[in-house]
Every structure is written in C-alpha cells, then in structure tokens.
mmCIF file of C-alpha atoms in Angstrom:
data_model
loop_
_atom_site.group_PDB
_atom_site.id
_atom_site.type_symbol
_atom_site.label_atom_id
_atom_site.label_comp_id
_atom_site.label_asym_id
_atom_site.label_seq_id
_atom_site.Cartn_x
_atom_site.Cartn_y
_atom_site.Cartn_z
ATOM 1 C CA UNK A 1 18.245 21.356 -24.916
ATOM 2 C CA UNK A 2 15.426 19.966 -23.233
ATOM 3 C CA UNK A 3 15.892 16.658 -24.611
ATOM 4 C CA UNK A 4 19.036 16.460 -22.704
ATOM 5 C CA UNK A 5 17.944 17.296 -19.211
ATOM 6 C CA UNK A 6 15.247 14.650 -19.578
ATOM 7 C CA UNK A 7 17.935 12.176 -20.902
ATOM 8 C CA UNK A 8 19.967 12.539 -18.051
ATOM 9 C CA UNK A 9 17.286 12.341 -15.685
ATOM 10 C CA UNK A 10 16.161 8.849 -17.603
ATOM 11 C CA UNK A 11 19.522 7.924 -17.354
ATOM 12 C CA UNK A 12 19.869 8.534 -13.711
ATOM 13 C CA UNK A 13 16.484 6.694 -13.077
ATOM 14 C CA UNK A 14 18.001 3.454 -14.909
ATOM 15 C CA UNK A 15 21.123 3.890 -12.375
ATOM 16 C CA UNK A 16 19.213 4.031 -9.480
ATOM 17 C CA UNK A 17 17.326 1.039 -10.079
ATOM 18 C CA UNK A 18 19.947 -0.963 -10.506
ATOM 19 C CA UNK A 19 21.716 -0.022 -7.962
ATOM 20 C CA UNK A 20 18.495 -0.671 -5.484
ATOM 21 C CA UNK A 21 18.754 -4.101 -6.997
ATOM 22 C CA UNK A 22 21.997 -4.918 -7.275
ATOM 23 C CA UNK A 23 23.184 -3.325 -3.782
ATOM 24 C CA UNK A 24 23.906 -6.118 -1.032
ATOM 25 C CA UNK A 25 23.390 -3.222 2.392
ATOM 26 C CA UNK A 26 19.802 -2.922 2.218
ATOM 27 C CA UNK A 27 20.111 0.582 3.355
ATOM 28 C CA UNK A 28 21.830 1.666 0.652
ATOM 29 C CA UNK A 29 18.863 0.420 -1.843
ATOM 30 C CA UNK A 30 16.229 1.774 0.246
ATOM 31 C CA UNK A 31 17.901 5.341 -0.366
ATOM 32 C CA UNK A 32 18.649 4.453 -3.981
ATOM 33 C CA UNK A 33 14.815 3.666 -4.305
ATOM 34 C CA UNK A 34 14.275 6.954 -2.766
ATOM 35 C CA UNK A 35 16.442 8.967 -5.253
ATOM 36 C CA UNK A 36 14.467 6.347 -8.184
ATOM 37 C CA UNK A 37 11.043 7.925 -7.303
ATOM 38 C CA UNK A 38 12.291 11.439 -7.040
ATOM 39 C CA UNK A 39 13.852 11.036 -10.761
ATOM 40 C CA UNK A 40 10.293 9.794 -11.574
ATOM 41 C CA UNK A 41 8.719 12.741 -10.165
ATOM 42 C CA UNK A 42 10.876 14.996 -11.849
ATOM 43 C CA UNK A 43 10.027 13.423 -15.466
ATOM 44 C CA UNK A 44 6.954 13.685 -14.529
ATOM 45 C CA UNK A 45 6.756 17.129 -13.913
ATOM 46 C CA UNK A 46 8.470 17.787 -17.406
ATOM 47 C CA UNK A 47 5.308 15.299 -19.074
ATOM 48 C CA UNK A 48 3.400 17.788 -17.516
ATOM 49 C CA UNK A 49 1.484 15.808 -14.728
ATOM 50 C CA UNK A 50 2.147 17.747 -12.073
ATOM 51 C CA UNK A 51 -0.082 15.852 -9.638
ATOM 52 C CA UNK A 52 1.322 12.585 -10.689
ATOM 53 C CA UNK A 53 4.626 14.161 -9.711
ATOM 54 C CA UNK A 54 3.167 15.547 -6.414
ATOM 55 C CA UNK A 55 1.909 11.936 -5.431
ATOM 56 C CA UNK A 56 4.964 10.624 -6.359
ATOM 57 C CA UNK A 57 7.318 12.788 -4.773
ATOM 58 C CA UNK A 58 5.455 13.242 -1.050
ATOM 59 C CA UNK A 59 4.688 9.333 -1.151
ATOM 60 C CA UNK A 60 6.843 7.541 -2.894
ATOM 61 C CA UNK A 61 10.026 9.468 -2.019
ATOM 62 C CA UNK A 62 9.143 10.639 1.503
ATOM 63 C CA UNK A 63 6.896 8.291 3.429
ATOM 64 C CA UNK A 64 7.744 4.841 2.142
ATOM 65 C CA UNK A 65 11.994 5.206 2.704
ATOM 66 C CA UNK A 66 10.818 5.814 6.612
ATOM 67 C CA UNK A 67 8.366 2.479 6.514
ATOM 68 C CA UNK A 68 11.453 0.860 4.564
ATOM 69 C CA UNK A 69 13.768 1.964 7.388
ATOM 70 C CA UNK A 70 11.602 0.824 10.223
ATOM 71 C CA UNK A 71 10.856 -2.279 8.002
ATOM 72 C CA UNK A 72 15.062 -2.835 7.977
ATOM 73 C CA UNK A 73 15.365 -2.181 11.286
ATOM 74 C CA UNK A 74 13.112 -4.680 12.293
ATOM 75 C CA UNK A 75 14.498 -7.513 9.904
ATOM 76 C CA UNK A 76 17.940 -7.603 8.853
ATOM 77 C CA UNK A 77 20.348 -4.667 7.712
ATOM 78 C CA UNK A 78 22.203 -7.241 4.791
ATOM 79 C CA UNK A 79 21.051 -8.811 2.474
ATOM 80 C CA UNK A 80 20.701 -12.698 2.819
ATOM 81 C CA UNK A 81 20.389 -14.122 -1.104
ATOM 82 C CA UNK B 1 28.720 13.388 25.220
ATOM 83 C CA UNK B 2 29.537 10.541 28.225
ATOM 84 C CA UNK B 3 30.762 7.647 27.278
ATOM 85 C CA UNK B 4 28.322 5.549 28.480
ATOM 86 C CA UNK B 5 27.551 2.354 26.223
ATOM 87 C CA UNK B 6 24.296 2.769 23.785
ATOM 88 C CA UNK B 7 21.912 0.729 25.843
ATOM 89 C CA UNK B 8 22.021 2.843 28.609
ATOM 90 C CA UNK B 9 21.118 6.137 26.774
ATOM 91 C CA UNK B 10 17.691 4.360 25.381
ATOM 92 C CA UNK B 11 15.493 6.140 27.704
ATOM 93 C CA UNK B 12 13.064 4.294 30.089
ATOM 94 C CA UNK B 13 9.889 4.719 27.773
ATOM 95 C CA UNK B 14 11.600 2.628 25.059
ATOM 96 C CA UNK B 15 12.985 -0.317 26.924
ATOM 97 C CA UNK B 16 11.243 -3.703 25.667
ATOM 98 C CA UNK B 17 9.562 -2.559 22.679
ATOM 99 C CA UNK B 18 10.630 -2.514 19.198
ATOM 100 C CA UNK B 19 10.811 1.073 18.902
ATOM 101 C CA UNK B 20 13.686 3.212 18.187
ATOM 102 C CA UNK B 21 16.479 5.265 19.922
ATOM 103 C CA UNK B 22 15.970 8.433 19.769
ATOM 104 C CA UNK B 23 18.748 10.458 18.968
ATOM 105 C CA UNK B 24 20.627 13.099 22.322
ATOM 106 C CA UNK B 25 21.277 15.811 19.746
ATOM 107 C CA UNK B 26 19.887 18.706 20.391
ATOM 108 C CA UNK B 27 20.480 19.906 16.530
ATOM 109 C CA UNK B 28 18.870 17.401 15.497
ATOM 110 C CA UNK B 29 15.756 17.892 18.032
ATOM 111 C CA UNK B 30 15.472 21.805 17.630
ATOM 112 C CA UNK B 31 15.620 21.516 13.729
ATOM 113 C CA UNK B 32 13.239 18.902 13.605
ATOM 114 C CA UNK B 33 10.848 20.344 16.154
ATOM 115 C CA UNK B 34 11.166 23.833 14.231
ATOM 116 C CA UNK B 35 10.275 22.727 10.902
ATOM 117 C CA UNK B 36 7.588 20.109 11.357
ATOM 118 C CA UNK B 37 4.874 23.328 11.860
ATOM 119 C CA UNK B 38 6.046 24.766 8.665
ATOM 120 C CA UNK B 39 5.457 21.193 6.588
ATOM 121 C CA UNK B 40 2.103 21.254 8.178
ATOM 122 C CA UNK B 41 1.608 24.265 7.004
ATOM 123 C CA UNK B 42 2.875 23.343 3.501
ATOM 124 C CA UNK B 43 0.363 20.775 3.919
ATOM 125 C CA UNK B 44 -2.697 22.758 4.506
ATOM 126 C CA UNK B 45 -2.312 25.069 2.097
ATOM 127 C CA UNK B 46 -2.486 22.104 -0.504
ATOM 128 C CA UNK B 47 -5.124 20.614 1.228
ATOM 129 C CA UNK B 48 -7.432 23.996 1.048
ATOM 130 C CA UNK B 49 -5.364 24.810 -2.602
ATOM 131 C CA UNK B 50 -6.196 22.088 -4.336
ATOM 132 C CA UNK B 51 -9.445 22.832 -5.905
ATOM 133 C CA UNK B 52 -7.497 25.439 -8.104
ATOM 134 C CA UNK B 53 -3.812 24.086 -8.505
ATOM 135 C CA UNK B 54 -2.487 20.454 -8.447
ATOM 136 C CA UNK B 55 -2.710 18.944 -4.674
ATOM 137 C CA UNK B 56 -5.577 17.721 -2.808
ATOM 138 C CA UNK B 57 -6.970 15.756 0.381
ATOM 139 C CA UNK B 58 -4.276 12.716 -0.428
ATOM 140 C CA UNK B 59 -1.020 15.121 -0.807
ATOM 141 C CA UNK B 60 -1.639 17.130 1.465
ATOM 142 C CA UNK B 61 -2.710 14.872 4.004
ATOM 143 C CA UNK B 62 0.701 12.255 3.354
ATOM 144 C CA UNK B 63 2.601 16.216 3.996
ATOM 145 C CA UNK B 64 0.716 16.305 7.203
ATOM 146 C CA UNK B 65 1.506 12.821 8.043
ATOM 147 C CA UNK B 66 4.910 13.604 7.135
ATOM 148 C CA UNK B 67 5.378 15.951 9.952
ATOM 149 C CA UNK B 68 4.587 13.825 12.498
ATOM 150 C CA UNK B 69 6.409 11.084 11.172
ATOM 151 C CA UNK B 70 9.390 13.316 11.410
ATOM 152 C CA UNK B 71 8.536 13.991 14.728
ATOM 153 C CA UNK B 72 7.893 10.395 15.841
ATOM 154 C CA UNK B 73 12.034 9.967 13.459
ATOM 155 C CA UNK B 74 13.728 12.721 15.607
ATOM 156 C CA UNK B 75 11.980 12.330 19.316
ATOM 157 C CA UNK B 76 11.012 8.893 19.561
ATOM 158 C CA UNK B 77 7.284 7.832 19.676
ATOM 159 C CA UNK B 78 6.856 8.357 23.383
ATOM 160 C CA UNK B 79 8.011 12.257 23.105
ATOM 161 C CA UNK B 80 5.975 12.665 19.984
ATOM 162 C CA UNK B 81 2.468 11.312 21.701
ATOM 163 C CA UNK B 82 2.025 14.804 22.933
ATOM 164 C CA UNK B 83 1.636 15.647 19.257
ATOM 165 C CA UNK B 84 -0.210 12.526 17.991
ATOM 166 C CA UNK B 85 -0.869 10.132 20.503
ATOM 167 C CA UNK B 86 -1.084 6.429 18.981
ATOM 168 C CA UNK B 87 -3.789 5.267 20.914
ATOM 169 C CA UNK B 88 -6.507 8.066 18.716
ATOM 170 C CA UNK B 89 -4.816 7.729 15.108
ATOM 171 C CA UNK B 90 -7.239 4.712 13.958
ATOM 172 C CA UNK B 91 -10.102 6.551 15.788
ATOM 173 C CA UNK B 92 -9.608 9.674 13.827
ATOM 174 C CA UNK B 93 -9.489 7.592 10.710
ATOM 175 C CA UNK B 94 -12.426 6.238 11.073
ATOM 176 C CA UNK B 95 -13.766 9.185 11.902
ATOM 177 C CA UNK B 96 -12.607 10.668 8.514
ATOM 178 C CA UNK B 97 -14.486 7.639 6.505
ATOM 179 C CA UNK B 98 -17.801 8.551 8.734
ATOM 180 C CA UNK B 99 -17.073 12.017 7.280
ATOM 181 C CA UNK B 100 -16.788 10.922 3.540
ATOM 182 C CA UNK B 101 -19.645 8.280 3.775
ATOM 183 C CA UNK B 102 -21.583 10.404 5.673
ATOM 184 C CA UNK B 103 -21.348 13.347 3.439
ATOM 185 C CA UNK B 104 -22.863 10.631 0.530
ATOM 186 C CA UNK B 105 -25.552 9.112 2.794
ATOM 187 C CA UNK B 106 -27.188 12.681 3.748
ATOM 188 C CA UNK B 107 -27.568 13.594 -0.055
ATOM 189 C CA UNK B 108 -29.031 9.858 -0.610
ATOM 190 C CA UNK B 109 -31.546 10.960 2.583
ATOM 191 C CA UNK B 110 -32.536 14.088 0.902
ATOM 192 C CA UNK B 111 -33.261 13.190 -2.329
ATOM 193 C CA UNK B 112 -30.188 12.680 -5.091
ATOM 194 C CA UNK B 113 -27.684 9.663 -5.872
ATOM 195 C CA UNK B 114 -24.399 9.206 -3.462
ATOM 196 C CA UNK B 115 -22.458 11.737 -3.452
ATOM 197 C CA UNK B 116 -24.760 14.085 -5.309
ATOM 198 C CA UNK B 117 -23.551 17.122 -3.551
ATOM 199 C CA UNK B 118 -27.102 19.379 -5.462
ATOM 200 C CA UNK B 119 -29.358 17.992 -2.295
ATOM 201 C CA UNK B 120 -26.909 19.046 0.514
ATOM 202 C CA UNK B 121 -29.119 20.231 3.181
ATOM 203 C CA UNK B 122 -27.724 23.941 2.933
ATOM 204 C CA UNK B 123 -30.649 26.109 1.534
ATOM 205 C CA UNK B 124 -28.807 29.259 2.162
ATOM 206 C CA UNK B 125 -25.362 28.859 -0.568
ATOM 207 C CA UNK B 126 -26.015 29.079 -4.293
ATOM 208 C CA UNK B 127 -26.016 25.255 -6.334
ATOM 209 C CA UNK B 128 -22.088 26.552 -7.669
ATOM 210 C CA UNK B 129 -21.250 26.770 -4.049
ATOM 211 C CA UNK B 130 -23.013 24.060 -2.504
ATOM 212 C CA UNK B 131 -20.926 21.555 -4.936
ATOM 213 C CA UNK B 132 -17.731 23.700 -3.644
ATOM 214 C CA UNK B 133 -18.202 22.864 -0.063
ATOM 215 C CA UNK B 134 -19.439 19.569 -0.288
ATOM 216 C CA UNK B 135 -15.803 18.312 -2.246
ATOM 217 C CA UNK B 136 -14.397 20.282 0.421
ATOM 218 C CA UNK B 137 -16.769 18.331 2.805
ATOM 219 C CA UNK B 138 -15.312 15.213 1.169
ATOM 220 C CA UNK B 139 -11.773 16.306 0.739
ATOM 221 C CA UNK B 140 -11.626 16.686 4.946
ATOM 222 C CA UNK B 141 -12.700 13.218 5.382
ATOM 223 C CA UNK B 142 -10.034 12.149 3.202
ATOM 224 C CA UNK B 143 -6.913 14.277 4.870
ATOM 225 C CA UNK B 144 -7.903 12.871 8.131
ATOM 226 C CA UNK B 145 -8.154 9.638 7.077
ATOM 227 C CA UNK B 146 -4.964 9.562 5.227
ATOM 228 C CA UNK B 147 -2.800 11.329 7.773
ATOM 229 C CA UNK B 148 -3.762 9.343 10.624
ATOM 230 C CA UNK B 149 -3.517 5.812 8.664
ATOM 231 C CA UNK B 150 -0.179 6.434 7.562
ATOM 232 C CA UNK B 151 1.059 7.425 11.310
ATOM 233 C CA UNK B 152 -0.950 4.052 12.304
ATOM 234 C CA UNK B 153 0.575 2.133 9.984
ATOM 235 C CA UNK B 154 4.469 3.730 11.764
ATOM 236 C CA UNK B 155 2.858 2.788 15.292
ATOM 237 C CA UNK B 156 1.855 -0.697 14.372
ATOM 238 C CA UNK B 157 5.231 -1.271 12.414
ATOM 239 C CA UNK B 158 6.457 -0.531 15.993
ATOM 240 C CA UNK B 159 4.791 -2.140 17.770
ATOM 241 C CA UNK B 160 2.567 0.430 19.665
#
C-alpha cells in the first residue's frame, strides 16, 4: 500500500512539472512549481529526510512563489516564446 | 465597495514606486494580521527545537521571514514598516554574520580553532553545555541573518 501513495505522489510531481513548463500564463506555472516542491517535500518525508522536506517545503514552496509573483509582476504576466 | 476606478484606491504611500496594491478587504487584513504572530511562533519554536528534532536557524528563520512577508502580501510595504521597517533589514543581517563570525573569532582569541566552541569564555557551564550554547550562539546569528535577507531581498525586488 505504501508503494501506491508514493506512486501517485511521483506521478503528480511529473504533472506538475510539465505543466510549469508547458503553461503559456506565467502565473499558472509559478503555482504549478509551487504544488512541484510540495510533492517533493512530501516524498521526502516518506525517504525519511525530514529536514530535507522541512527546507523544501518552507523555502521552496512558500518563499520563492511570493519572489516569483513580485518577479511577474514586475515583468510580464504571458509568456513571450 | 465604491466604484471608483483601481488607480485611485492605491493609497498615497504607493504612488510612483513599483510596489503593490494592497488589497481594501478587511478579511483579508484581519486574517492575515491574526495569523502572522502564530507563524512566528511556529517559527521560534523550530528555531529553539532544533537541536533535538528536525528544524534549525535556516527553517525557522525562512518561517519568520515568512510572516512578515505575509504581512508586507496583505498590507502593503508601507503598513508593514511598523513591523519590519526596510531601511534596518540589511543592518540586522549583518549584524547576524558579526554574531556567527564573532562567536568563531572569540574562541580563536582564547585559545582553540574557529568555531571551537571548548574555549568559550564561560567558566561557569560544564564543557557539555558550553558546546550547547555556543551552536545556539551560532544558530541566532543565522535566524537573523536569514530572516532579514530574505525580507531584503522582497524590499529590493520592490524597489524600496
């Protein structure tokens, strides 16, 4: 059973980061990052590195989607390639 | 709400800079305001946790940069300053590095290697406890320095 939960969380993870690439409103990637790092956390929590996970989760997920808003707020909201 | 157009509710402090409009909902403002203190508190307790359970000076001081960030979100950065003014965040972080180094340089003036927290200058606490305060020593340099570079770093993205 636990293989599952970690499959699906794998699974998600490859979803999200496509969609952050693939995604033409840059908003919409920025929170699909978001969502990429929190999946990443979680798996890492079930590895067992909890402060990986911790790291992860209050930086990666937390305090770089508000520098990636200000960042798109300042630039452009679409993308331009 | 009025139905005044959205330049005219950007409030005086904000005109001409880069920052952003902060929002006129009060739900927004009240549940913001009310659970920033709590994340702090989140934040200290892994901060002053860590030596027994996973956290530390970096988590806990991104949670306590986190708070203010949320502030600076939901407010604006010329409510927030009353929290966290702009103009002291690089101060205090250099003020956390004078900590850390510091903390290294006083062992390396009383005898041991950097860092060597055995020669602290504090007679009275057992060698067990003398390495105990002195990470602690080091982890406070590090949560200020952290916290108040990552609020810099909003500022200067900002323009302040």
């Amino acid at each position: 059973m636990h293989w599952l939960i970690e499959f699906i969380l794998f699974f998600i993870l490859v979803v999200t980061a496509l969609t952050a690439l693939n995604v033409r409103n840059l908003l919409a990637a920025v929170v699909a990052m978001n969502v990429f790092s929190f999946m990443a956390a979680i798996i890492m929590v079930s590895l067992g590195a909890v402060d990986v996970a911790f790291v992860e989760a209050v930086a990666g997920a937390g305090v770089i989607g508000v520098y990636s808003v200000v960042a798109i707020r300042l630039t452009s909201r679409k993308s331009q390639d | 709400m009025s139905d005044k157009p959205l330049t005219e509710k950007i409030p005086r402090y904000c005109k001409g800079t880069g920052m952003m409009a902060p929002t006129d909902s009060p739900i927004v403002h009240i549940a913001c305001r009310g659970i920033s203190p709590f994340i702090f508190l989140i934040g200290l307790y892994v901060f002053f946790h860590g030596h027994y359970s996973p956290g530390g000076g970096f988590q806990g001081g991104v949670l306590m940069a986190a708070t203010i960030l949320l502030l600076r979100l939901s407010l604006g950065t010329g409510l927030s300053q009353v929290v966290m003014p702009a103009s002291i965040t690089l101060r205090l972080s250099a003020v956390g590095v004078l900590i850390f180094a510091g903390t290294g340089v006083i062992t390396m003036i009383f005898g041991g290697d950097f860092l060597d927290y055995h020669f602290l200058p504090l007679p009275w606490l057992d060698p067990a406890y003398l390495r105990y305060y002195g990470i602690l020593l080091i982890e406070v340099g590090v949560v200020l320095t952290v916290m108040t570079t990552l609020i810099a770093i909003y500022d200067d993205l900002l323009g302040y």
